[in-house]
Structure formats: C-alpha cells, structure tokens
PDB file of C-alpha atoms in Angstrom:
ATOM      1  CA  MET A1400       1.589 -18.768 -12.172  1.00 44.00           C
ATOM      2  CA  THR A1401       4.897 -17.738 -13.257  1.00 42.00           C
ATOM      3  CA  SER A1402       8.169 -18.594 -11.474  1.00 42.00           C
ATOM      4  CA  ASP A1403      11.641 -16.903 -11.802  1.00 45.00           C
ATOM      5  CA  ASP A1404      14.747 -17.932  -9.801  1.00 42.00           C
ATOM      6  CA  PHE A1405      17.462 -15.536  -8.901  1.00 46.00           C
ATOM      7  CA  ALA A1406      20.966 -16.912  -8.565  1.00 44.00           C
ATOM      8  CA  ARG A1407      22.450 -16.016  -5.218  1.00 51.00           C
ATOM      9  CA  PRO A1408      25.490 -17.644  -3.642  1.00 62.00           C
ATOM     10  CA  GLY A1409      24.098 -20.431  -1.326  1.00 70.00           C
ATOM     11  CA  ARG A1410      20.526 -19.159  -1.498  1.00 80.00           C
ATOM     12  CA  SER A1411      17.716 -19.679  -3.723  1.00 92.00           C
ATOM     13  CA  ARG A1412      15.379 -16.765  -4.336  1.00 95.00           C
ATOM     14  CA  SER A1413      12.243 -17.423  -6.229  1.00 96.00           C
ATOM     15  CA  LEU A1414       9.454 -15.087  -7.178  1.00 97.00           C
ATOM     16  CA  GLN A1415       5.844 -16.412  -7.915  1.00 97.00           C
ATOM     17  CA  THR A1416       2.653 -14.670  -9.333  1.00 96.00           C
ATOM     18  CA  TYR A1417      -0.594 -15.769  -8.538  1.00 96.00           C
ATOM     19  CA  ALA A1418      -4.092 -14.921  -9.337  1.00 95.00           C
ATOM     20  CA  ALA A1419      -5.469 -15.692  -5.942  1.00 95.00           C
ATOM     21  CA  LEU A1420      -3.817 -16.989  -2.811  1.00 95.00           C
ATOM     22  CA  GLY A1421      -4.453 -20.031  -0.734  1.00 94.00           C
ATOM     23  CA  PRO A1422      -5.521 -19.777   2.976  1.00 95.00           C
ATOM     24  CA  GLU A1423      -1.751 -20.863   4.046  1.00 96.00           C
ATOM     25  CA  GLN A1424      -0.380 -18.329   1.586  1.00 97.00           C
ATOM     26  CA  THR A1425      -2.763 -15.586   2.818  1.00 96.00           C
ATOM     27  CA  GLU A1426      -1.788 -16.239   6.533  1.00 96.00           C
ATOM     28  CA  ALA A1427       2.025 -15.843   5.445  1.00 97.00           C
ATOM     29  CA  VAL A1428       1.417 -12.713   3.781  1.00 97.00           C
ATOM     30  CA  LEU A1429      -0.686 -11.207   6.641  1.00 96.00           C
ATOM     31  CA  ALA A1430       2.078 -12.224   9.025  1.00 97.00           C
ATOM     32  CA  LEU A1431       4.721 -10.802   6.966  1.00 97.00           C
ATOM     33  CA  LEU A1432       2.408  -7.585   6.930  1.00 96.00           C
ATOM     34  CA  ALA A1433       1.957  -7.482  10.682  1.00 96.00           C
ATOM     35  CA  GLU A1434       5.934  -7.701  11.044  1.00 97.00           C
ATOM     36  CA  ALA A1435       6.611  -4.907   8.523  1.00 95.00           C
ATOM     37  CA  ALA A1436       3.883  -2.794  10.159  1.00 94.00           C
ATOM     38  CA  LYS A1437       5.325  -3.295  13.815  1.00 96.00           C
ATOM     39  CA  THR A1438       8.906  -2.087  12.513  1.00 93.00           C
ATOM     40  CA  ASP A1439       7.426   0.883  10.136  1.00 92.00           C
ATOM     41  CA  GLY A1440       4.523   2.011  12.432  1.00 89.00           C
ATOM     42  CA  GLN A1441       1.910   1.741   9.592  1.00 89.00           C
ATOM     43  CA  GLN A1442       0.729  -0.894   7.019  1.00 92.00           C
ATOM     44  CA  ALA A1443       2.601  -1.284   3.892  1.00 91.00           C
ATOM     45  CA  VAL A1444      -0.510  -2.207   1.883  1.00 92.00           C
ATOM     46  CA  SER A1445      -3.817  -0.388   1.992  1.00 90.00           C
ATOM     47  CA  GLU A1446      -6.919  -1.864   3.412  1.00 91.00           C
ATOM     48  CA  GLN A1447      -8.310  -2.405   0.099  1.00 90.00           C
ATOM     49  CA  GLY A1448      -5.172  -4.499  -0.844  1.00 90.00           C
ATOM     50  CA  ARG A1449      -5.426  -6.487   2.238  1.00 91.00           C
ATOM     51  CA  LEU A1450      -9.090  -7.435   1.771  1.00 88.00           C
ATOM     52  CA  GLN A1451      -8.050  -8.559  -1.634  1.00 89.00           C
ATOM     53  CA  LEU A1452      -5.815 -10.967  -0.078  1.00 89.00           C
ATOM     54  CA  ARG A1453      -8.672 -12.758   1.124  1.00 85.00           C
ATOM     55  CA  GLY A1454     -11.149 -12.331  -1.476  1.00 80.00           C
ATOM     56  CA  GLY A1455     -10.266 -14.967  -3.899  1.00 84.00           C
ATOM     57  CA  GLU A1456      -9.513 -14.444  -7.467  1.00 89.00           C
ATOM     58  CA  ARG A1457     -10.335 -10.975  -8.953  1.00 90.00           C
ATOM     59  CA  ASP A1458      -9.970 -10.223 -12.443  1.00 92.00           C
ATOM     60  CA  GLY A1459      -7.036  -7.749 -13.123  1.00 93.00           C
ATOM     61  CA  VAL A1460      -5.517  -8.456  -9.314  1.00 95.00           C
ATOM     62  CA  SER A1461      -2.252 -10.442  -9.060  1.00 96.00           C
ATOM     63  CA  HIS A1462      -0.127 -11.528  -6.085  1.00 97.00           C
ATOM     64  CA  LEU A1463       3.716 -11.871  -6.101  1.00 97.00           C
ATOM     65  CA  LEU A1464       5.254 -13.796  -3.502  1.00 98.00           C
ATOM     66  CA  LEU A1465       9.064 -13.708  -3.260  1.00 98.00           C
ATOM     67  CA  SER A1466      10.731 -16.358  -1.003  1.00 97.00           C
ATOM     68  CA  VAL A1467      14.236 -17.158  -0.114  1.00 97.00           C
ATOM     69  CA  ASP A1468      15.126 -20.834   0.362  1.00 95.00           C
ATOM     70  CA  GLY A1469      11.254 -21.565   0.758  1.00 94.00           C
ATOM     71  CA  GLU A1470      10.667 -18.745   3.378  1.00 96.00           C
ATOM     72  CA  LEU A1471       8.417 -15.842   2.289  1.00 98.00           C
ATOM     73  CA  VAL A1472      10.358 -12.421   2.591  1.00 98.00           C
ATOM     74  CA  GLY A1473       8.670 -10.339   0.266  1.00 97.00           C
ATOM     75  CA  TYR A1474       4.893  -9.362  -1.189  1.00 97.00           C
ATOM     76  CA  ALA A1475       3.454  -7.314  -4.091  1.00 96.00           C
ATOM     77  CA  GLN A1476       0.152  -6.651  -5.151  1.00 96.00           C
ATOM     78  CA  LEU A1477      -0.451  -5.715  -8.653  1.00 96.00           C
ATOM     79  CA  GLU A1478      -4.164  -4.130  -9.762  1.00 95.00           C
ATOM     80  CA  ASP A1479      -4.870  -3.473 -13.229  1.00 94.00           C
ATOM     81  CA  THR A1480      -8.403  -2.650 -13.106  1.00 92.00           C
ATOM     82  CA  ASP A1481      -8.745   0.952 -13.848  1.00 90.00           C
ATOM     83  CA  PRO A1482      -9.332   1.494 -17.636  1.00 91.00           C
ATOM     84  CA  VAL A1483      -7.666   4.691 -17.657  1.00 92.00           C
ATOM     85  CA  GLU A1484      -4.675   4.799 -15.130  1.00 92.00           C
ATOM     86  CA  PRO A1485      -1.734   2.440 -15.222  1.00 92.00           C
ATOM     87  CA  PRO A1486      -1.889  -0.638 -13.001  1.00 95.00           C
ATOM     88  CA  ALA A1487      -1.468   0.266  -9.380  1.00 93.00           C
ATOM     89  CA  ALA A1488       0.952  -1.860  -6.666  1.00 94.00           C
ATOM     90  CA  GLU A1489       1.947  -2.024  -3.305  1.00 94.00           C
ATOM     91  CA  LEU A1490       4.876  -4.106  -2.000  1.00 95.00           C
ATOM     92  CA  VAL A1491       6.569  -4.980   1.168  1.00 95.00           C
ATOM     93  CA  VAL A1492       9.807  -6.828   2.314  1.00 96.00           C
ATOM     94  CA  HIS A1493      10.160  -8.311   5.676  1.00 97.00           C
ATOM     95  CA  PRO A1494      12.149  -6.240   7.800  1.00 95.00           C
ATOM     96  CA  SER A1495      14.889  -8.649   8.643  1.00 96.00           C
ATOM     97  CA  HIS A1496      15.358  -9.260   4.949  1.00 96.00           C
ATOM     98  CA  ARG A1497      15.499  -5.658   3.682  1.00 94.00           C
ATOM     99  CA  GLY A1498      18.600  -4.430   1.926  1.00 93.00           C
ATOM    100  CA  ASN A1499      19.230  -7.448   0.068  1.00 94.00           C
ATOM    101  CA  GLY A1500      17.652  -6.476  -3.333  1.00 95.00           C
ATOM    102  CA  HIS A1501      14.290  -8.126  -2.743  1.00 96.00           C
ATOM    103  CA  GLY A1502      12.171  -4.783  -3.011  1.00 94.00           C
ATOM    104  CA  ARG A1503      14.283  -4.259  -6.447  1.00 96.00           C
ATOM    105  CA  ALA A1504      13.139  -7.759  -7.716  1.00 97.00           C
ATOM    106  CA  LEU A1505       9.515  -7.267  -6.773  1.00 97.00           C
ATOM    107  CA  GLY A1506       9.404  -3.732  -8.001  1.00 95.00           C
ATOM    108  CA  SER A1507      11.276  -4.945 -11.429  1.00 96.00           C
ATOM    109  CA  ALA A1508       8.569  -7.662 -11.672  1.00 97.00           C
ATOM    110  CA  LEU A1509       5.943  -5.330 -11.163  1.00 96.00           C
ATOM    111  CA  LEU A1510       7.359  -2.967 -13.845  1.00 95.00           C
ATOM    112  CA  ALA A1511       7.725  -6.040 -16.194  1.00 95.00           C
ATOM    113  CA  ALA A1512       3.986  -7.254 -15.567  1.00 94.00           C
ATOM    114  CA  SER A1513       2.652  -3.692 -16.272  1.00 93.00           C
ATOM    115  CA  GLY A1514       4.355  -3.035 -19.415  1.00 89.00           C
ATOM    116  CA  LYS A1515       6.577  -0.511 -17.514  1.00 88.00           C
ATOM    117  CA  ARG A1516       3.262   1.628 -16.887  1.00 88.00           C
ATOM    118  CA  LEU A1517       2.835   1.670 -13.102  1.00 91.00           C
ATOM    119  CA  ARG A1518       1.651   3.565 -10.106  1.00 90.00           C
ATOM    120  CA  VAL A1519       3.160   2.388  -6.914  1.00 89.00           C
ATOM    121  CA  TRP A1520       1.787   3.356  -3.456  1.00 85.00           C
ATOM    122  CA  ALA A1521       4.423   3.821  -0.924  1.00 85.00           C
ATOM    123  CA  HIS A1522       2.741   4.304   2.327  1.00 81.00           C
ATOM    124  CA  GLY A1523       4.813   6.483   4.798  1.00 77.00           C
ATOM    125  CA  GLY A1524       7.350   8.023   2.740  1.00 76.00           C
ATOM    126  CA  HIS A1525      10.210   6.081   4.002  1.00 82.00           C
ATOM    127  CA  SER A1526      13.673   6.955   2.713  1.00 84.00           C
ATOM    128  CA  ALA A1527      14.079   3.179   1.428  1.00 86.00           C
ATOM    129  CA  ALA A1528      10.971   3.283  -0.576  1.00 85.00           C
ATOM    130  CA  ARG A1529      11.995   6.622  -2.016  1.00 86.00           C
ATOM    131  CA  HIS A1530      15.424   5.026  -2.824  1.00 88.00           C
ATOM    132  CA  LEU A1531      13.899   1.948  -4.433  1.00 90.00           C
ATOM    133  CA  ALA A1532      11.471   4.289  -6.489  1.00 87.00           C
ATOM    134  CA  GLN A1533      14.677   6.189  -7.951  1.00 90.00           C
ATOM    135  CA  VAL A1534      16.471   2.806  -8.679  1.00 92.00           C
ATOM    136  CA  LEU A1535      13.492   1.544 -10.353  1.00 92.00           C
ATOM    137  CA  GLY A1536      13.205   4.928 -12.332  1.00 90.00           C
ATOM    138  CA  LEU A1537       9.864   5.884 -11.030  1.00 87.00           C
ATOM    139  CA  THR A1538       9.186   9.601  -9.813  1.00 85.00           C
ATOM    140  CA  LEU A1539       7.130  11.101  -7.049  1.00 82.00           C
ATOM    141  CA  PHE A1540       3.880  12.051  -8.459  1.00 80.00           C
ATOM    142  CA  ARG A1541       1.535  12.423  -5.665  1.00 79.00           C
ATOM    143  CA  GLU A1542       2.140  12.703  -1.977  1.00 75.00           C
ATOM    144  CA  LEU A1543      -0.594  12.508   0.729  1.00 75.00           C
ATOM    145  CA  ARG A1544      -0.161  14.073   4.030  1.00 76.00           C
ATOM    146  CA  GLN A1545      -2.014  13.599   7.334  1.00 77.00           C
ATOM    147  CA  MET A1546      -2.005  15.996   9.844  1.00 82.00           C
ATOM    148  CA  ARG A1547      -2.841  15.114  13.401  1.00 85.00           C
ATOM    149  CA  ARG A1548      -3.529  16.794  16.731  1.00 84.00           C
ATOM    150  CA  PRO A1549      -4.458  15.301  20.202  1.00 86.00           C
ATOM    151  CA  LEU A1550      -7.954  16.255  21.060  1.00 85.00           C
ATOM    152  CA  ALA A1551      -7.837  15.625  24.636  1.00 86.00           C
ATOM    153  CA  ASP A1552      -6.738  18.448  27.291  1.00 86.00           C
ATOM    154  CA  LEU A1553      -7.093  21.301  24.677  1.00 86.00           C
ATOM    155  CA  ASP A1554      -7.423  24.667  26.399  1.00 87.00           C
ATOM    156  CA  LEU A1555      -8.906  26.561  23.432  1.00 87.00           C
ATOM    157  CA  PRO A1556     -11.111  29.562  23.484  1.00 90.00           C
ATOM    158  CA  ASP A1557     -14.526  29.654  22.218  1.00 89.00           C
ATOM    159  CA  PRO A1558     -14.562  30.185  18.395  1.00 89.00           C
ATOM    160  CA  VAL A1559     -15.724  33.541  16.962  1.00 93.00           C
ATOM    161  CA  LEU A1560     -17.625  33.139  13.978  1.00 94.00           C
ATOM    162  CA  PRO A1561     -18.601  35.455  11.433  1.00 95.00           C
ATOM    163  CA  ASP A1562     -22.350  36.653  11.280  1.00 95.00           C
ATOM    164  CA  GLY A1563     -24.521  34.104   9.781  1.00 95.00           C
ATOM    165  CA  VAL A1564     -22.348  31.207  10.176  1.00 94.00           C
ATOM    166  CA  THR A1565     -23.357  28.434  12.521  1.00 91.00           C
ATOM    167  CA  VAL A1566     -21.480  25.170  13.409  1.00 91.00           C
ATOM    168  CA  ARG A1567     -23.295  21.913  13.942  1.00 92.00           C
ATOM    169  CA  THR A1568     -22.364  18.308  14.099  1.00 93.00           C
ATOM    170  CA  PHE A1569     -23.037  16.118  10.657  1.00 93.00           C
ATOM    171  CA  VAL A1570     -26.508  14.480  10.215  1.00 95.00           C
ATOM    172  CA  PRO A1571     -26.359  11.370   8.359  1.00 95.00           C
ATOM    173  CA  GLY A1572     -29.009  11.155   5.515  1.00 96.00           C
ATOM    174  CA  ARG A1573     -29.164  15.033   5.394  1.00 95.00           C
ATOM    175  CA  ASP A1574     -25.562  15.974   4.927  1.00 95.00           C
ATOM    176  CA  ASP A1575     -24.313  13.275   2.662  1.00 95.00           C
ATOM    177  CA  ALA A1576     -24.604  15.104  -0.613  1.00 94.00           C
ATOM    178  CA  ALA A1577     -23.024  18.178   0.738  1.00 93.00           C
ATOM    179  CA  TRP A1578     -20.176  16.348   2.360  1.00 92.00           C
ATOM    180  CA  LEU A1579     -19.341  14.406  -0.828  1.00 93.00           C
ATOM    181  CA  ALA A1580     -19.505  17.630  -3.018  1.00 93.00           C
ATOM    182  CA  VAL A1581     -16.801  19.243  -0.385  1.00 92.00           C
ATOM    183  CA  ASN A1582     -14.716  16.178  -0.638  1.00 89.00           C
ATOM    184  CA  ALA A1583     -14.617  16.067  -4.224  1.00 90.00           C
ATOM    185  CA  ALA A1584     -13.881  19.818  -4.739  1.00 89.00           C
ATOM    186  CA  ALA A1585     -10.920  19.258  -2.135  1.00 85.00           C
TER     187      ALA A1585
END
C-alpha cells in the first residue's frame, strides 16, 4: 500500500494503492460506481473491472482509492497483465466531487505507476473524460461506438435476399466457429 497526501486548504486528500480491497472498501467502491452510473447513464468501470473488485488479490491488478477527509471520492483500477500492450486503467470520480482535480490526481498516479505507458478506457466519451485525457497528455487511440435501434413496433417490409442466400437463427454448437471467425475479422 502506498499513500500520498495532497495539501488543500482545510481538506485532506489521500490516495492509497492496494493489491486487493477488503469487503468494506469493495462496497464503498461499488456504491461510488452506482452513483456515477446514475449520473452518467452508464458504468465507468467495465464488467471485468467490477468483477476484479471482488476477486481478491490478482497479479498485475491494483486499486487506487482517493479520499477527501476520509470519504471515498475517487477510484481507479490499473491492470498490467498483458505482456505486449501497456497497462490498462479505468477511473471514476464521485459526481458531487468532480471538478476539483481528483480525476487529475488519479490519472497522474496511474501514469506514474505505469511508467507513463498507459491505456485508459473512458466509457461514454464524456467531455470531462476527453478534457482529462488532454490534460494528462493522452490521445484518443480507439473509439467504440454502439448503434441501437428499438425492435418493437417496426413496420418493415419482408427482406429481399439474393439467390442462394438464406437467413436462419444461430445454432449453438454448430455456428460457434463461424461466428467467432466473422467477429475476429470485424
């Protein structure tokens, strides 16, 4: 565990790094993630990252907890398990504590811990995340987009398929390899 204190008038900000979180810490982080998701409309940490919160100690995974006056206001996870790619990170600041430099403190700590080789996943493309990336000297490398359409109440014509083309539902056990090949090619 490491600890850094940041001097702020009248407030005490601390940043601690753990190899694994205890049950109370885990619940506090999950509550922070839930509050952020309510505000942001999506999770700030991936499903894998949330599972790693409860998974105990795992080689190459670190948890950074940022507190102000003993209250958890920020969380980051650093995963350095890929032998080729730089370490990956995700971070979140409680919505009521944003705009106070906490994201910058977490980001700077992640950069220092990773030797300034870092991939940060920012879920949702929020302007604050883009600003933080710019402040930290990070650049957009890859952007994933989700396209959605409601499937109820559609008034679509029957499809017209070319000769020799048929459409059927996926058959588990039969179509797995072909689906994986198409997904890998995409």
